[in-house]
Short mmCIF file of C-alpha atoms in Angstrom, two decimals:
data_model
loop_
_atom_site.label_atom_id
_atom_site.label_comp_id
_atom_site.label_asym_id
_atom_site.label_seq_id
_atom_site.Cartn_x
_atom_site.Cartn_y
_atom_site.Cartn_z
CA UNK A 1 -7.44 -2.39 16.61
CA UNK A 2 -3.88 -1.26 17.15
CA UNK A 3 -3.93 0.99 14.16
CA UNK A 4 -4.58 4.59 13.65
CA UNK A 5 -8.35 4.89 13.92
CA UNK A 6 -8.18 7.22 10.94
CA UNK A 7 -6.68 4.55 8.74
CA UNK A 8 -8.63 4.68 5.53
CA UNK A 9 -10.38 1.59 4.29
CA UNK A 10 -9.30 0.77 0.82
CA UNK A 11 -12.74 -0.05 -0.50
CA UNK A 12 -12.93 3.34 -2.15
CA UNK A 13 -9.76 2.60 -4.08
CA UNK A 14 -10.06 0.89 -7.44
CA UNK A 15 -8.25 -2.42 -7.57
CA UNK A 16 -6.10 -1.15 -10.41
CA UNK A 17 -4.51 1.27 -7.96
CA UNK A 18 -3.73 -1.54 -5.58
CA UNK A 19 -2.05 -3.48 -8.37
CA UNK A 20 0.31 -0.57 -8.71
CA UNK A 21 1.10 -0.41 -5.00
CA UNK A 22 3.91 -2.86 -5.60
CA UNK A 23 6.33 -4.06 -3.01
CA UNK A 24 3.81 -5.00 -0.37
CA UNK A 25 1.12 -3.25 1.56
CA UNK A 26 2.55 -0.63 3.91
CA UNK A 27 1.48 0.20 7.43
CA UNK A 28 -0.21 3.56 8.09
CA UNK A 29 1.74 6.78 8.59
CA UNK A 30 1.89 8.06 12.15
CA UNK A 31 1.03 11.72 12.38
CA UNK A 32 1.84 13.79 15.46
CA UNK A 33 -1.27 15.01 17.23
CA UNK A 34 -1.79 18.39 18.89
CA UNK A 35 -4.99 19.07 20.69
CA UNK A 36 -6.78 22.21 21.79
CA UNK A 37 -8.79 20.39 24.44
CA UNK A 38 -5.69 18.87 26.03
CA UNK A 39 -4.03 22.25 26.11
CA UNK A 40 -7.19 23.80 27.49
CA UNK A 41 -7.43 21.15 30.23
CA UNK A 42 -3.78 21.61 31.18
CA UNK A 43 -4.16 25.37 31.29
CA UNK A 44 -7.30 25.07 33.37
CA UNK A 45 -5.68 22.62 35.78
CA UNK A 46 -2.65 24.88 36.02
CA UNK A 47 -4.73 27.87 37.05
CA UNK A 48 -6.65 25.76 39.56
CA UNK A 49 -3.39 24.50 41.08
CA UNK A 50 -1.94 27.99 41.38
CA UNK A 51 -5.20 29.21 42.92
CA UNK A 52 -5.02 26.42 45.50
CA UNK A 53 -1.43 27.21 46.26
CA UNK A 54 -2.19 30.89 46.54
CA UNK B 1 -24.40 34.82 20.31
CA UNK B 2 -20.76 34.89 19.40
CA UNK B 3 -18.88 31.60 19.14
CA UNK B 4 -15.30 31.71 20.31
CA UNK B 5 -12.27 30.46 18.43
CA UNK B 6 -11.75 27.84 21.10
CA UNK B 7 -15.30 26.49 20.83
CA UNK B 8 -15.01 26.23 17.04
CA UNK B 9 -11.65 24.48 17.35
CA UNK B 10 -13.03 22.02 19.91
CA UNK B 11 -15.85 21.12 17.54
CA UNK B 12 -13.34 20.71 14.69
CA UNK B 13 -11.30 18.45 16.92
CA UNK B 14 -14.35 16.32 17.79
CA UNK B 15 -15.32 15.96 14.12
CA UNK B 16 -11.80 14.90 13.09
CA UNK B 17 -11.72 12.35 15.90
CA UNK B 18 -14.81 10.65 14.47
CA UNK B 19 -13.28 10.76 10.99
CA UNK B 20 -15.33 13.60 9.50
CA UNK B 21 -12.34 15.58 8.28
CA UNK B 22 -14.29 17.63 5.75
CA UNK B 23 -16.54 19.11 8.45
CA UNK B 24 -13.60 19.34 10.86
CA UNK B 25 -11.72 21.51 8.37
CA UNK B 26 -14.67 23.94 8.15
CA UNK B 27 -14.71 24.41 11.90
CA UNK B 28 -10.95 24.87 12.16
CA UNK B 29 -10.99 27.40 9.32
CA UNK B 30 -13.85 29.24 11.01
CA UNK B 31 -11.80 29.23 14.23
CA UNK B 32 -8.90 30.86 12.36
CA UNK B 33 -11.30 33.47 10.95
CA UNK B 34 -12.39 34.39 14.46
CA UNK B 35 -8.74 34.36 15.52
CA UNK B 36 -6.98 33.96 18.83
CA UNK B 37 -4.14 35.59 20.66
CA UNK B 38 -3.17 32.27 22.21
CA UNK B 39 -0.40 30.98 20.00
CA UNK B 40 -0.50 27.46 21.49
CA UNK B 41 -4.14 27.18 20.47
CA UNK B 42 -3.29 28.51 17.01
CA UNK B 43 -0.47 25.94 16.70
CA UNK B 44 -2.88 23.12 17.60
CA UNK B 45 -5.36 24.39 14.99
CA UNK B 46 -2.70 24.61 12.25
CA UNK B 47 -1.44 21.14 13.12
CA UNK B 48 -4.87 19.56 13.08
CA UNK B 49 -5.79 21.33 9.85
CA UNK B 50 -2.61 19.92 8.33
CA UNK B 51 -3.48 16.41 9.48
CA UNK B 52 -7.08 16.72 8.30
CA UNK B 53 -5.92 17.78 4.83
CA UNK B 54 -3.38 14.94 4.91
CA UNK B 55 -6.18 12.44 5.54
CA UNK B 56 -8.22 14.07 2.77
CA UNK B 57 -5.18 13.59 0.47
CA UNK B 58 -4.91 17.34 -0.14
CA UNK B 59 -1.16 17.34 0.46
CA UNK B 60 -0.49 20.86 -0.83
CA UNK B 61 -2.78 22.29 1.87
CA UNK B 62 -1.41 19.86 4.47
CA UNK B 63 2.06 21.16 3.62
CA UNK B 64 0.94 24.79 4.05
CA UNK B 65 -0.54 24.23 7.48
CA UNK B 66 2.29 22.10 8.84
CA UNK B 67 4.68 24.81 7.63
CA UNK B 68 2.64 27.48 9.42
CA UNK B 69 2.78 25.33 12.54
CA UNK B 70 6.55 24.89 12.27
CA UNK B 71 7.14 28.63 11.84
CA UNK B 72 4.87 29.40 14.77
CA UNK B 73 6.43 26.87 17.15
CA UNK B 74 9.89 28.16 16.30
CA UNK B 75 8.79 31.74 16.90
CA UNK B 76 7.42 30.98 20.35
CA UNK B 77 10.27 28.60 21.21
CA UNK B 78 7.99 25.58 21.74
CA UNK B 79 10.46 22.71 21.25
CA UNK B 80 8.05 19.81 21.65
CA UNK B 81 5.63 21.57 19.30
CA UNK B 82 8.43 22.09 16.80
CA UNK B 83 9.34 18.41 16.94
CA UNK B 84 5.75 17.43 16.19
CA UNK B 85 5.43 19.98 13.39
CA UNK B 86 8.69 18.69 11.87
CA UNK B 87 7.42 15.10 12.00
CA UNK B 88 4.17 15.98 10.27
CA UNK B 89 5.92 18.15 7.69
CA UNK B 90 8.33 15.28 7.00
CA UNK B 91 5.49 12.82 6.41
CA UNK B 92 3.78 15.27 4.08
CA UNK B 93 6.95 15.97 2.09
CA UNK B 94 7.50 12.21 1.79
CA UNK B 95 4.07 11.70 0.24
CA UNK B 96 4.86 14.54 -2.17
CA UNK B 97 8.09 12.76 -3.18
CA UNK B 98 10.31 15.53 -1.73
CA UNK B 99 12.53 13.08 0.12
CA UNK B 100 15.58 15.25 0.77
CA UNK B 101 13.49 17.91 2.50
CA UNK B 102 11.60 15.16 4.34
CA UNK B 103 14.89 13.78 5.68
CA UNK B 104 15.79 17.21 7.12
CA UNK B 105 12.43 17.30 8.95
CA UNK B 106 12.82 13.76 10.30
CA UNK B 107 16.29 14.67 11.57
CA UNK B 108 14.96 17.76 13.35
CA UNK B 109 12.18 15.66 14.90
CA UNK B 110 14.77 13.11 16.06
CA UNK B 111 17.27 15.72 17.33
CA UNK B 112 14.71 17.50 19.47
CA UNK B 113 13.36 14.20 20.84
CA UNK B 114 16.92 13.23 21.82
CA UNK B 115 17.63 16.65 23.36
CA UNK B 116 14.58 16.49 25.58
CA UNK B 117 15.11 12.76 26.22
CA UNK B 118 11.74 11.87 24.74
CA UNK B 119 11.95 8.14 23.91
CA UNK B 120 8.49 7.96 22.34
CA UNK B 121 9.31 10.91 20.11
CA UNK B 122 12.62 9.32 19.09
CA UNK B 123 10.89 6.10 18.14
CA UNK B 124 8.30 7.94 16.09
CA UNK B 125 10.95 9.97 14.30
CA UNK B 126 12.89 6.78 13.48
CA UNK B 127 9.76 5.15 12.07
CA UNK B 128 9.13 8.21 9.88
CA UNK B 129 12.77 8.16 8.77
CA UNK B 130 12.40 4.51 7.73
CA UNK B 131 9.26 5.35 5.79
CA UNK B 132 10.97 8.20 3.95
CA UNK B 133 13.90 6.01 2.84
CA UNK B 134 11.55 3.16 1.91
CA UNK B 135 9.48 5.52 -0.26
CA UNK B 136 12.64 7.06 -1.72
CA UNK B 137 13.99 3.65 -2.66
CA UNK B 138 10.74 2.68 -4.34
CA UNK B 139 10.50 5.97 -6.22
CA UNK B 140 13.94 5.89 -7.84
CA UNK B 141 13.71 2.93 -10.13
CA UNK B 142 10.69 0.91 -9.43
CA UNK B 143 9.25 -0.87 -12.43
CA UNK B 144 10.95 -3.57 -14.39
CA UNK B 145 13.34 -5.00 -11.84
CA UNK B 146 12.92 -7.88 -9.43
CA UNK B 147 13.20 -7.47 -5.65
CA UNK B 148 16.82 -7.68 -4.60
CA UNK B 149 17.93 -6.68 -8.07
CA UNK B 150 17.48 -2.92 -8.05
CA UNK B 151 20.10 -0.29 -8.92
CA UNK B 152 22.67 0.63 -6.28
CA UNK B 153 20.99 3.86 -5.09
CA UNK B 154 17.70 2.04 -4.57
CA UNK B 155 19.41 -0.64 -2.49
CA UNK B 156 21.23 2.03 -0.43
CA UNK B 157 17.95 3.80 0.38
CA UNK B 158 16.24 0.51 1.27
CA UNK B 159 19.12 -0.55 3.51
CA UNK B 160 18.89 2.81 5.31
CA UNK B 161 15.16 2.23 5.76
CA UNK B 162 15.87 -1.18 7.33
CA UNK B 163 18.43 0.39 9.70
CA UNK B 164 15.98 3.04 10.87
CA UNK B 165 13.25 0.45 11.39
CA UNK B 166 15.67 -1.68 13.43
CA UNK B 167 16.64 1.36 15.54
CA UNK B 168 12.95 2.07 16.06
CA UNK B 169 12.29 -1.53 17.07
CA UNK B 170 14.99 -1.40 19.75
CA UNK B 171 13.20 1.53 21.41
CA UNK B 172 9.60 0.37 21.05
CA UNK B 173 10.55 -3.04 22.41
CA UNK B 174 12.15 -1.33 25.40
CA UNK B 175 8.99 0.73 25.84
CA UNK B 176 6.83 -2.37 25.43
CA UNK B 177 4.75 -0.61 22.76
CA UNK B 178 3.29 -3.57 20.86
CA UNK B 179 1.20 -1.49 18.45
CA UNK B 180 4.28 0.41 17.31
CA UNK B 181 6.22 -2.87 17.00
CA UNK B 182 3.48 -4.22 14.75
CA UNK B 183 3.67 -1.28 12.36
CA UNK B 184 7.45 -1.41 12.21
CA UNK B 185 7.56 -5.17 11.60
CA UNK B 186 5.14 -4.70 8.71
CA UNK B 187 7.21 -2.04 6.99
CA UNK B 188 10.50 -3.77 7.82
CA UNK B 189 9.09 -6.91 6.21
CA UNK B 190 8.28 -5.02 3.03
CA UNK B 191 11.76 -3.48 3.03
CA UNK B 192 13.44 -6.90 3.35
CA UNK B 193 11.19 -8.14 0.57
CA UNK B 194 12.38 -5.40 -1.77
CA UNK B 195 15.98 -6.04 -0.74
CA UNK B 196 15.45 -9.65 -1.78
CA UNK B 197 15.79 -10.96 1.80
CA UNK B 198 12.66 -13.06 1.57
CA UNK B 199 13.41 -15.18 4.63
CA UNK B 200 13.77 -12.06 6.77
CA UNK B 201 10.63 -10.63 5.16
CA UNK B 202 8.69 -13.72 6.26
CA UNK B 203 10.07 -13.48 9.81
CA UNK B 204 9.02 -9.81 10.08
CA UNK B 205 5.57 -10.34 8.62
CA UNK B 206 5.03 -13.29 10.97
CA UNK B 207 5.73 -10.96 13.91
CA UNK B 208 3.36 -8.43 12.39
CA UNK B 209 0.69 -11.11 12.09
CA UNK B 210 1.14 -12.18 15.70
CA UNK B 211 0.70 -8.60 16.95
CA UNK B 212 -2.28 -7.96 14.67
CA UNK B 213 -3.94 -11.04 16.21
CA UNK B 214 -3.12 -9.83 19.73
CA UNK B 215 -5.02 -6.63 19.01
CA UNK B 216 -7.77 -8.28 16.99
CA UNK B 217 -6.83 -5.92 14.17
CA UNK B 218 -8.23 -7.77 11.16
CA UNK B 219 -7.19 -5.18 8.67
CA UNK B 220 -3.54 -5.47 9.76
CA UNK B 221 -3.92 -9.26 9.84
CA UNK B 222 -5.13 -9.25 6.24
CA UNK B 223 -2.18 -7.09 5.18
CA UNK B 224 0.24 -9.48 6.91
CA UNK B 225 -1.24 -12.51 5.12
CA UNK B 226 -1.03 -10.76 1.78
CA UNK B 227 2.59 -9.68 2.38
CA UNK B 228 3.49 -13.19 3.57
CA UNK B 229 1.96 -14.61 0.39
CA UNK B 230 4.13 -12.30 -1.71
CA UNK B 231 7.31 -13.34 0.12
CA UNK B 232 6.52 -17.07 -0.17
CA UNK B 233 6.05 -16.66 -3.93
CA UNK B 234 9.65 -15.48 -4.15
CA UNK B 235 10.82 -18.31 -1.94
CA UNK B 236 9.25 -20.59 -4.55
CA UNK B 237 6.78 -21.95 -1.98
CA UNK B 238 3.64 -21.48 -4.02
CA UNK B 239 1.41 -23.78 -1.95
CA UNK B 240 2.26 -21.87 1.22
CA UNK B 241 1.72 -18.59 -0.62
CA UNK B 242 -1.72 -19.79 -1.74
CA UNK B 243 -2.69 -20.61 1.86
CA UNK B 244 -1.74 -17.10 2.98
CA UNK B 245 -3.57 -15.46 0.09
CA UNK B 246 -6.65 -17.53 1.00
CA UNK B 247 -6.58 -16.19 4.57
CA UNK B 248 -6.19 -12.72 3.15
CA UNK B 249 -9.21 -13.35 0.90
CA UNK B 250 -11.34 -14.56 3.83
CA UNK B 251 -10.49 -11.47 5.84
CA UNK B 252 -11.11 -9.16 2.88
CA UNK B 253 -14.59 -10.67 2.61
CA UNK B 254 -15.21 -10.29 6.35
CA UNK B 255 -14.08 -6.69 6.15
CA UNK B 256 -16.35 -6.22 3.11
CA UNK B 257 -13.49 -4.64 1.22
CA UNK B 258 -14.18 -5.44 -2.43
CA UNK B 259 -10.99 -3.93 -3.83
CA UNK B 260 -8.71 -6.01 -1.61
CA UNK B 261 -10.92 -9.05 -2.20
CA UNK B 262 -10.26 -8.58 -5.92
CA UNK B 263 -6.56 -8.24 -5.23
CA UNK B 264 -6.50 -11.51 -3.24
CA UNK B 265 -8.35 -13.33 -6.03
CA UNK B 266 -5.88 -12.00 -8.56
CA UNK B 267 -2.90 -13.10 -6.47
CA UNK B 268 -4.49 -16.54 -6.05
CA UNK B 269 -5.10 -16.78 -9.79
CA UNK B 270 -1.44 -16.03 -10.44
CA UNK B 271 -0.30 -18.45 -7.74
CA UNK B 272 -2.35 -21.33 -9.19
CA UNK B 273 -0.92 -20.47 -12.60
CA UNK B 274 2.54 -20.92 -11.10
CA UNK B 275 1.30 -24.24 -9.67
CA UNK B 276 0.02 -25.11 -13.16
CA UNK B 277 -3.45 -25.66 -11.74
CA UNK B 278 -5.11 -23.68 -14.52
CA UNK B 279 -8.70 -24.60 -13.60
CA UNK B 280 -8.31 -23.02 -10.19
CA UNK B 281 -6.41 -20.12 -11.71
CA UNK B 282 -9.36 -19.49 -14.03
CA UNK B 283 -11.78 -19.70 -11.12
CA UNK B 284 -9.96 -16.97 -9.18
CA UNK B 285 -9.29 -14.79 -12.21
CA UNK B 286 -13.02 -14.90 -13.00
CA UNK B 287 -13.80 -13.83 -9.43
CA UNK B 288 -11.34 -10.98 -9.88
CA UNK B 289 -12.91 -10.06 -13.22
CA UNK B 290 -16.41 -9.84 -11.74
CA UNK B 291 -15.30 -7.52 -8.95
CA UNK B 292 -13.24 -5.38 -11.33
CA UNK B 293 -16.37 -4.98 -13.48
CA UNK B 294 -18.46 -4.13 -10.39
CA UNK B 295 -15.95 -1.51 -9.33
CA UNK B 296 -15.75 -0.16 -12.87
CA UNK B 297 -12.02 -0.81 -12.82
CA UNK B 298 -11.12 -1.14 -16.50
CA UNK B 299 -7.42 -1.65 -15.91
CA UNK B 300 -8.09 -4.49 -13.47
CA UNK B 301 -10.57 -5.96 -15.93
CA UNK B 302 -7.92 -5.85 -18.65
CA UNK B 303 -5.47 -7.73 -16.45
CA UNK B 304 -8.09 -10.32 -15.61
CA UNK B 305 -8.78 -10.86 -19.33
CA UNK B 306 -5.07 -11.17 -20.08
CA UNK B 307 -4.64 -13.74 -17.29
CA UNK B 308 -7.75 -15.66 -18.31
CA UNK B 309 -6.54 -15.74 -21.91
CA UNK B 310 -3.23 -17.25 -20.81
CA UNK B 311 -4.81 -19.85 -18.53
CA UNK B 312 -7.25 -20.95 -21.24
CA UNK B 313 -4.40 -21.16 -23.73
CA UNK B 314 -2.49 -23.36 -21.30
CA UNK B 315 -5.51 -25.67 -21.14
CA UNK B 316 -5.88 -25.64 -24.90
CA UNK B 317 -9.25 -23.82 -24.73
CA UNK B 318 -8.37 -21.63 -27.65
CA UNK B 319 -11.87 -20.32 -28.32
CA UNK B 320 -12.15 -19.07 -24.76
CA UNK B 321 -8.60 -17.78 -24.92
CA UNK B 322 -9.46 -15.81 -28.05
CA UNK B 323 -12.52 -14.33 -26.37
CA UNK B 324 -10.41 -12.96 -23.49
CA UNK B 325 -7.51 -11.91 -25.71
CA UNK B 326 -9.90 -9.81 -27.81
CA UNK B 327 -11.45 -8.32 -24.70
CA UNK B 328 -7.96 -7.54 -23.38
CA UNK B 329 -7.09 -5.82 -26.65
CA UNK B 330 -10.28 -3.76 -26.57
CA UNK B 331 -9.61 -2.61 -22.98
CA UNK B 332 -5.95 -1.78 -23.65
CA UNK B 333 -7.00 0.41 -26.59
CA UNK B 334 -9.56 2.13 -24.41
CA UNK B 335 -7.18 2.75 -21.51
CA UNK B 336 -4.29 3.76 -23.76
CA UNK B 337 -2.07 0.93 -22.50
CA UNK B 338 0.35 0.69 -25.42
CA UNK B 339 2.51 -2.20 -24.20
CA UNK B 340 -0.60 -4.14 -23.13
CA UNK B 341 -2.07 -3.49 -26.56
CA UNK B 342 1.02 -4.92 -28.24
CA UNK B 343 0.89 -8.04 -26.04
CA UNK B 344 -2.81 -8.45 -26.74
CA UNK B 345 -2.28 -8.11 -30.51
CA UNK B 346 0.40 -10.81 -30.41
CA UNK B 347 -1.88 -13.09 -28.42
CA UNK B 348 -4.78 -12.58 -30.82
CA UNK B 349 -2.53 -13.25 -33.78
CA UNK B 350 -1.05 -16.39 -32.14
CA UNK B 351 -4.51 -17.66 -31.36
CA UNK B 352 -5.76 -16.92 -34.87
CA UNK B 353 -2.95 -19.10 -36.18
CA UNK B 354 -3.77 -21.91 -33.76
CA UNK B 355 -7.49 -21.72 -34.41
CA UNK B 356 -6.84 -21.60 -38.17
CA UNK B 357 -4.66 -24.67 -37.82
CA UNK B 358 -7.26 -26.50 -35.77
CA UNK B 359 -9.88 -25.97 -38.45
CA UNK B 360 -7.54 -26.99 -41.25
CA UNK B 361 -6.34 -30.12 -39.43
CA UNK B 362 -9.67 -31.86 -39.74
CA UNK B 363 -11.39 -30.54 -36.59
CA UNK B 364 -8.71 -31.57 -34.21
CA UNK B 365 -9.77 -31.55 -30.58
CA UNK B 366 -8.74 -28.91 -28.12
CA UNK B 367 -6.26 -31.22 -26.45
CA UNK B 368 -4.69 -31.84 -29.81
CA UNK B 369 -4.37 -28.10 -30.19
CA UNK B 370 -2.26 -28.10 -27.09
CA UNK B 371 0.04 -30.60 -28.78
CA UNK B 372 0.21 -28.33 -31.81
CA UNK B 373 1.48 -25.52 -29.58
CA UNK B 374 4.37 -27.64 -28.46
CA UNK B 375 5.11 -29.23 -31.80
CA UNK B 376 5.02 -26.05 -33.80
CA UNK B 377 6.77 -23.80 -31.38
CA UNK B 378 9.63 -23.48 -33.80
CA UNK B 379 7.30 -22.17 -36.47
CA UNK B 380 5.49 -19.87 -34.02
CA UNK B 381 8.13 -18.72 -31.60
CA UNK B 382 5.76 -16.54 -29.63
CA UNK B 383 3.83 -19.53 -28.33
CA UNK B 384 6.83 -20.31 -26.17
CA UNK B 385 5.71 -17.48 -23.96
CA UNK B 386 2.97 -19.68 -22.54
CA UNK B 387 5.24 -22.57 -21.78
CA UNK B 388 7.41 -20.34 -19.65
CA UNK B 389 4.45 -19.78 -17.35
CA UNK B 390 5.47 -23.02 -15.77
CA UNK B 391 7.99 -21.14 -13.70
CA UNK B 392 8.51 -17.74 -12.19
CA UNK B 393 8.84 -16.27 -15.65
CA UNK B 394 5.17 -15.48 -15.29
CA UNK B 395 6.06 -12.40 -13.35
CA UNK B 396 8.23 -11.07 -16.09
CA UNK B 397 5.42 -11.60 -18.57
CA UNK B 398 2.65 -9.80 -16.75
CA UNK B 399 1.69 -6.47 -18.30
CA UNK B 400 3.16 -4.35 -15.55
CA UNK B 401 5.65 -7.00 -14.50
CA UNK B 402 4.73 -6.89 -10.84
CA UNK B 403 1.25 -8.34 -10.66
CA UNK B 404 2.03 -11.45 -8.73
CA UNK B 405 3.44 -9.44 -5.93
CA UNK B 406 0.54 -7.09 -5.44
#
């Protein structure tokens, strides 16, 4: 799907709560993601590059 | 063997990616316990902890961690990191109803994205901005009024939301980001709906539907059908609304989402009431009732009983109507719904009068009872409530006034 994979399914929500979510069903919030692994990879690549250059 | 902060954080990251936020949180907190001197790693841990708590709906903790991340990124002069922390903090403050502070965060997110010429970041900040103003508008004066007929400050906030969504759309179209366009069309559609621009709402939700289909995203598709149904109700096109609600019901069943299946049945019941097809209305309200009972949703059950009582009254089935009116009364007492209780008491009393009359008028048939309603409406003014169900008045009569639109 095109959505946030984390988008919660509403099955856990009682229908009464949905009846109060007036004004239409909204799209999911988009949270900004930071990642240790990405940072780690970049850092690792960086040190490899500098080693090659050196 | 000692486990490093980085290893713990990587495991936390993996768990969050597969949706196990609870376990992810444990690993991230363990990583913090071990500690690291690398402030970029620490920032990523704070940020992910904030997001994990956000997904777990623990917004107070989400706020704490996104704040820690913001402070940290500012300290080390990490601009991109600060922009991201501001965005996440803004979303969290929005959920907590702290809109003014949320706006400041969105602005910071947007300013940094502009400074570093980050188009994706700008678009994301604009989407968040729209969401904050949409939520603000809804929070000010929500219940009681009809879309397009809200107080001035509500309309101002909603108009701002629409402007931010439009600004976002201009960028994501330029970037060719269809997924982002889909989300924005959905929320823009809901904003137009609240502003009373139902034609524009339909146009937006149709775009949303198209994109959901492109991605095979059935959950987004179901949302679009439901939102389209709501807009068509207000355009007075009940048959079209019913068709959209039916698609939404089919998808809810495919997705095995009982709560939204119940919602679709309820909307269909209300739509058929508007179409004066009370048999079908009863059919869908019964389906809604069964699911509400399965889900142990007493409030939903109460609404189903109220609706069923009205539909049976419209058909002249006063015995059945009485059964549901009494059940509605019992549930309202249990759930402490005072206004619902008052409505239910009036219904029971009306029906007692009608049933009393039917027995005293030499066993008149049920269809004759219907005639009595019309003929005696002067003597029993409250019965006129049912006749007004023939038009959109239904929505003003529902217990929380907004049911048809859910």
